[in-house]
mmCIF file of C-alpha atoms in Angstrom:
data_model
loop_
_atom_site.group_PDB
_atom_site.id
_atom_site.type_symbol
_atom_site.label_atom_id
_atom_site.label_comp_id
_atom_site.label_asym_id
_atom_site.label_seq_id
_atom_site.Cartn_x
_atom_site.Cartn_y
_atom_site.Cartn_z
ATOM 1 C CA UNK A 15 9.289 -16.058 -8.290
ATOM 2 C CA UNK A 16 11.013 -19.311 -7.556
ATOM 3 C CA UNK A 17 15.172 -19.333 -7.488
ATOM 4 C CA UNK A 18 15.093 -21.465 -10.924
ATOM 5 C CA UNK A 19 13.203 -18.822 -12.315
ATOM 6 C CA UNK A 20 15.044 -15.894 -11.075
ATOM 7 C CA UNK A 21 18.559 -17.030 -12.108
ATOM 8 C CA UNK A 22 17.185 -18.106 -15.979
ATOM 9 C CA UNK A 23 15.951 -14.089 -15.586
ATOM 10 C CA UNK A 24 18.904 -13.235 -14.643
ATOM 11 C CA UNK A 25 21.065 -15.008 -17.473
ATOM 12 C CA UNK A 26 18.569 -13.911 -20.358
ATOM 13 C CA UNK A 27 18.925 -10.512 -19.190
ATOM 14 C CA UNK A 28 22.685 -11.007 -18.887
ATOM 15 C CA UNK A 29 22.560 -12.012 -22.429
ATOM 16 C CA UNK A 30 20.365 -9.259 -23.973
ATOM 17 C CA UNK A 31 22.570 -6.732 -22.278
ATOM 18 C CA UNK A 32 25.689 -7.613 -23.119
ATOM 19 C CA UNK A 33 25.132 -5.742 -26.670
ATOM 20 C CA UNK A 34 25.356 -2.695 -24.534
ATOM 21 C CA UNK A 35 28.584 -3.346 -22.625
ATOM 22 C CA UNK A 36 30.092 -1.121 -25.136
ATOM 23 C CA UNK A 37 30.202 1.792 -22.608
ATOM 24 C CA UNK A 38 31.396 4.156 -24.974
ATOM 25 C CA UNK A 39 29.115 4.084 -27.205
ATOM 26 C CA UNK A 40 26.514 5.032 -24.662
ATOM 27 C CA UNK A 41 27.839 7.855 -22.897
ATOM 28 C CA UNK A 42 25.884 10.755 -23.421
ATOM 29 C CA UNK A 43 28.015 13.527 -25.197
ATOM 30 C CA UNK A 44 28.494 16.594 -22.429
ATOM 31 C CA UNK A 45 26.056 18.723 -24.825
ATOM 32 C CA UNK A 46 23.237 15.903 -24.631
ATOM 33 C CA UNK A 47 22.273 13.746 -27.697
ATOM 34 C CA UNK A 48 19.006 15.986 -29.039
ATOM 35 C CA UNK A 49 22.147 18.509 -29.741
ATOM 36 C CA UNK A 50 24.657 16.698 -31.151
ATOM 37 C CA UNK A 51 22.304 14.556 -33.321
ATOM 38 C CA UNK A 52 20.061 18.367 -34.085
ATOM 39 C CA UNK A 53 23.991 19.626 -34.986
ATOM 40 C CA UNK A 54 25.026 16.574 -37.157
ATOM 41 C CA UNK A 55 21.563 16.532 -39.225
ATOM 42 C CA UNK A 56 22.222 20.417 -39.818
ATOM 43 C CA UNK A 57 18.825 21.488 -38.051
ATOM 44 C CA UNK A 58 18.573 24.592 -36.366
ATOM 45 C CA UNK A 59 17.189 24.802 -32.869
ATOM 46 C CA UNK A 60 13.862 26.363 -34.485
ATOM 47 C CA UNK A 61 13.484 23.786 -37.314
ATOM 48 C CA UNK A 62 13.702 21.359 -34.469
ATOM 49 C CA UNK A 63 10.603 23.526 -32.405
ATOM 50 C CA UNK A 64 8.526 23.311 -35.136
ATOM 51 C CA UNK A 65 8.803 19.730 -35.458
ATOM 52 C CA UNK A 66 8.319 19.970 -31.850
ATOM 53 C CA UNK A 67 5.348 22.018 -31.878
ATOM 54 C CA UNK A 68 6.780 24.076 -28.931
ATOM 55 C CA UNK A 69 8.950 27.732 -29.005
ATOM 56 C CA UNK A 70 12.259 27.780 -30.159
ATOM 57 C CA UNK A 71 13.209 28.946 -26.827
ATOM 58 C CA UNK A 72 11.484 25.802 -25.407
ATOM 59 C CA UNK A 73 13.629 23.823 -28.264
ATOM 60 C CA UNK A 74 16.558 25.317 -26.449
ATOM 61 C CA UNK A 75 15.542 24.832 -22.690
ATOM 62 C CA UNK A 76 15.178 20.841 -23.840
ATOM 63 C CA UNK A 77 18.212 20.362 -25.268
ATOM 64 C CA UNK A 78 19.920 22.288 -21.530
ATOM 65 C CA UNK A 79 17.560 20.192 -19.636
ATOM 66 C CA UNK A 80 19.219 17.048 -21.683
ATOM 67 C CA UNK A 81 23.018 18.158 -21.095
ATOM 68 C CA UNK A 82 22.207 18.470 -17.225
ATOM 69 C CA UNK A 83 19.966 15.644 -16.279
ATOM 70 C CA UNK A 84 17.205 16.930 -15.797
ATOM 71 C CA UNK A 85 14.892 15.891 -18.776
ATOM 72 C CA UNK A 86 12.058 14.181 -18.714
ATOM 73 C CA UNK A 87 11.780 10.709 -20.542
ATOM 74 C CA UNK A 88 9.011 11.711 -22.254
ATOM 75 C CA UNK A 89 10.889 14.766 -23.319
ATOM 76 C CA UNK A 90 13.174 12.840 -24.855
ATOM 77 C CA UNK A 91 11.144 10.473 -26.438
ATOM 78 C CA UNK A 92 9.291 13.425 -28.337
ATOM 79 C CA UNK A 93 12.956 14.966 -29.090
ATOM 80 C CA UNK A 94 14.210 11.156 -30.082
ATOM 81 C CA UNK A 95 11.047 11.228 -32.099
ATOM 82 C CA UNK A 96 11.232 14.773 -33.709
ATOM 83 C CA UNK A 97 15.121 14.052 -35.082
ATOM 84 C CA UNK A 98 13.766 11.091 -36.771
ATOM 85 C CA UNK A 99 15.558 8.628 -33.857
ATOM 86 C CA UNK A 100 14.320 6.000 -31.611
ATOM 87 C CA UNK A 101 15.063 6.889 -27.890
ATOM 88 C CA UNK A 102 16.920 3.385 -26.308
ATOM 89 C CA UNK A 103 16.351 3.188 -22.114
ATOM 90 C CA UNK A 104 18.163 0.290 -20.318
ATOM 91 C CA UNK A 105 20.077 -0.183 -17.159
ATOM 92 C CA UNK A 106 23.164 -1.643 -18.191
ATOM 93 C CA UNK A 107 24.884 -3.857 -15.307
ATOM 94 C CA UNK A 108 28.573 -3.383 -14.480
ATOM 95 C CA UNK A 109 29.114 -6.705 -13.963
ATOM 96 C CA UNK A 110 26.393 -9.824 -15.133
ATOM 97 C CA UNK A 111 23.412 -10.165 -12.903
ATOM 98 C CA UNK A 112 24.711 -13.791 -11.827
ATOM 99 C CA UNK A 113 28.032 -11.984 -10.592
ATOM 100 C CA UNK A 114 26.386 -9.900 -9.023
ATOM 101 C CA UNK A 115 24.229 -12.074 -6.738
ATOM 102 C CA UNK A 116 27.412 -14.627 -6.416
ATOM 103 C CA UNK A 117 29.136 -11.735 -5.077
ATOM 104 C CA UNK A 118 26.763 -10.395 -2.427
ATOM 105 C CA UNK A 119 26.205 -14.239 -1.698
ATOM 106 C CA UNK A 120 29.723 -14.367 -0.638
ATOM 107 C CA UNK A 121 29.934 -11.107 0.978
ATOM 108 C CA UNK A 122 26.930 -12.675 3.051
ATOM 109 C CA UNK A 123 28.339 -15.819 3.831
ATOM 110 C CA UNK A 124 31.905 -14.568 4.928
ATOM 111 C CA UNK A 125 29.712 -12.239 7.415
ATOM 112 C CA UNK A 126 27.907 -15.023 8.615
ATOM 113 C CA UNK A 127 31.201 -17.238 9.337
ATOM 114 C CA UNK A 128 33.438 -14.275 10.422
ATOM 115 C CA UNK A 129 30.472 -14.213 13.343
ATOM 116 C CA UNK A 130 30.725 -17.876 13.743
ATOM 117 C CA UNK A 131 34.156 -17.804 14.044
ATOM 118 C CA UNK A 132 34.674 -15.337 16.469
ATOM 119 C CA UNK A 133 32.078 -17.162 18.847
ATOM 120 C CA UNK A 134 34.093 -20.625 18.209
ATOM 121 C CA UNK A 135 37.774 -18.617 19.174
ATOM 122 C CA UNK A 136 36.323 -17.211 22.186
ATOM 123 C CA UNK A 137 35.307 -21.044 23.278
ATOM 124 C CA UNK A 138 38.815 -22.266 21.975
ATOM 125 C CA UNK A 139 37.180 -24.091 19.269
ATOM 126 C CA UNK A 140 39.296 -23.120 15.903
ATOM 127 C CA UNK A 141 37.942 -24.257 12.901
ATOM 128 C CA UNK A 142 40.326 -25.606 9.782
ATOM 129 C CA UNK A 143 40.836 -23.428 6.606
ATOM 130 C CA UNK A 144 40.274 -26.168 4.197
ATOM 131 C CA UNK A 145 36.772 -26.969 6.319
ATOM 132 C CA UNK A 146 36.322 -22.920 6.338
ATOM 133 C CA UNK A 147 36.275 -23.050 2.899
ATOM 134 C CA UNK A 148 33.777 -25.585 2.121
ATOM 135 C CA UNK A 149 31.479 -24.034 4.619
ATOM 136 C CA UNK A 150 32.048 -20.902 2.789
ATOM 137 C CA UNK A 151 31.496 -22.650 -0.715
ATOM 138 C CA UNK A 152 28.074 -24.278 0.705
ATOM 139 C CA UNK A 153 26.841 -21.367 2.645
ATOM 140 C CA UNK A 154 27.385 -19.124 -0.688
ATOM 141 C CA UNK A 155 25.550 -22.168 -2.718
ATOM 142 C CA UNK A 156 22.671 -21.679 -0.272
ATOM 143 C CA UNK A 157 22.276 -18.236 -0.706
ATOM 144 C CA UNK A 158 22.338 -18.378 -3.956
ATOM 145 C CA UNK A 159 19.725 -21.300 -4.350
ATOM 146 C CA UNK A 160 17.300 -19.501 -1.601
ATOM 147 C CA UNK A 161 18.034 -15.737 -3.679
ATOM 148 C CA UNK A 162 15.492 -13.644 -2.385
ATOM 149 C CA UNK A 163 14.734 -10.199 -1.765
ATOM 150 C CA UNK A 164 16.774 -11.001 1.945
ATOM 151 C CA UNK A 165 20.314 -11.106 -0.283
ATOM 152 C CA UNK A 166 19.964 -7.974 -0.779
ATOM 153 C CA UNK A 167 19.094 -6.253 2.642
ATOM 154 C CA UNK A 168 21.938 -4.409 4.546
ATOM 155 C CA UNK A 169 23.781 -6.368 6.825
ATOM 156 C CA UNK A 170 24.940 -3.776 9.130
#
């Protein structure tokens, strides 16, 4: 995929995402949502097995399995599906994707200069602040325009 490409990805994901930066709205309650939503609707744990199809006990070892991780999507989606609910899956960012890659650009880029500079002080060759910065600013704008999988490897 071509840079162009990549950073119109990355702003049309930014911008069907940001209907989820609500955070609190998405935190899963500490009993799990097949619970709370079985608890709200006034189910019982074996009305919700029978729609199901599995053991009340099984009901019950779902809706644990929710509360502590360890559920299966497609557990859930039959659970989502069973309370009459559409299960929603997304990664949601902490920060937009651009921000993201702008960051580790510069992260990048002050590596690659704090090595540069260190070679040029050992030779007695300092180097300007205001001409540090506008390497910075064009090494960062490189990065970003070149954005490939090699932003993203570690650097130490």
């Amino acid at each position: 995929m071509r840079s162009e490409d990549r950073a119109t990805a990355r702003r049309q994901l930014d911008k069907r995402l940001c209907v989820l930066a609500n955070e609190e709205a998405l935190i899963r309650p500490s009993r799990g949502w097949v619970k709370a939503i079985r608890e709200a609707l006034g189910m019982t744990t074996a009305q919700l097995a029978k729609r199901l199809g599995v053991s009340q006990p099984r009901a019950v070892m779902i809706e644990k399995a929710e509360a502590t991780g360890s559920i299966t999507l497609e557990s859930l989606e039959r659970a989502a599906q069973a309370l009459d609910c559409r299960l929603v899956y997304a990664f949601v960012p902490r920060k937009p994707l651009d921000t993201l890659v702008k960051e580790r650009a510069r992260l990048l880029a002050q590596k690659r200069l704090e090595s540069a500079s260190h070679t040029m002080a050992l030779e007695a060759q300092g180097v300007e602040t205001s001409d540090e910065n506008e390497q910075l600013k064009r090494l960062v704008q490189q990065f970003i325009a070149k954005s490939s999988s090699k932003l993203w490897e570690d650097t130490d």
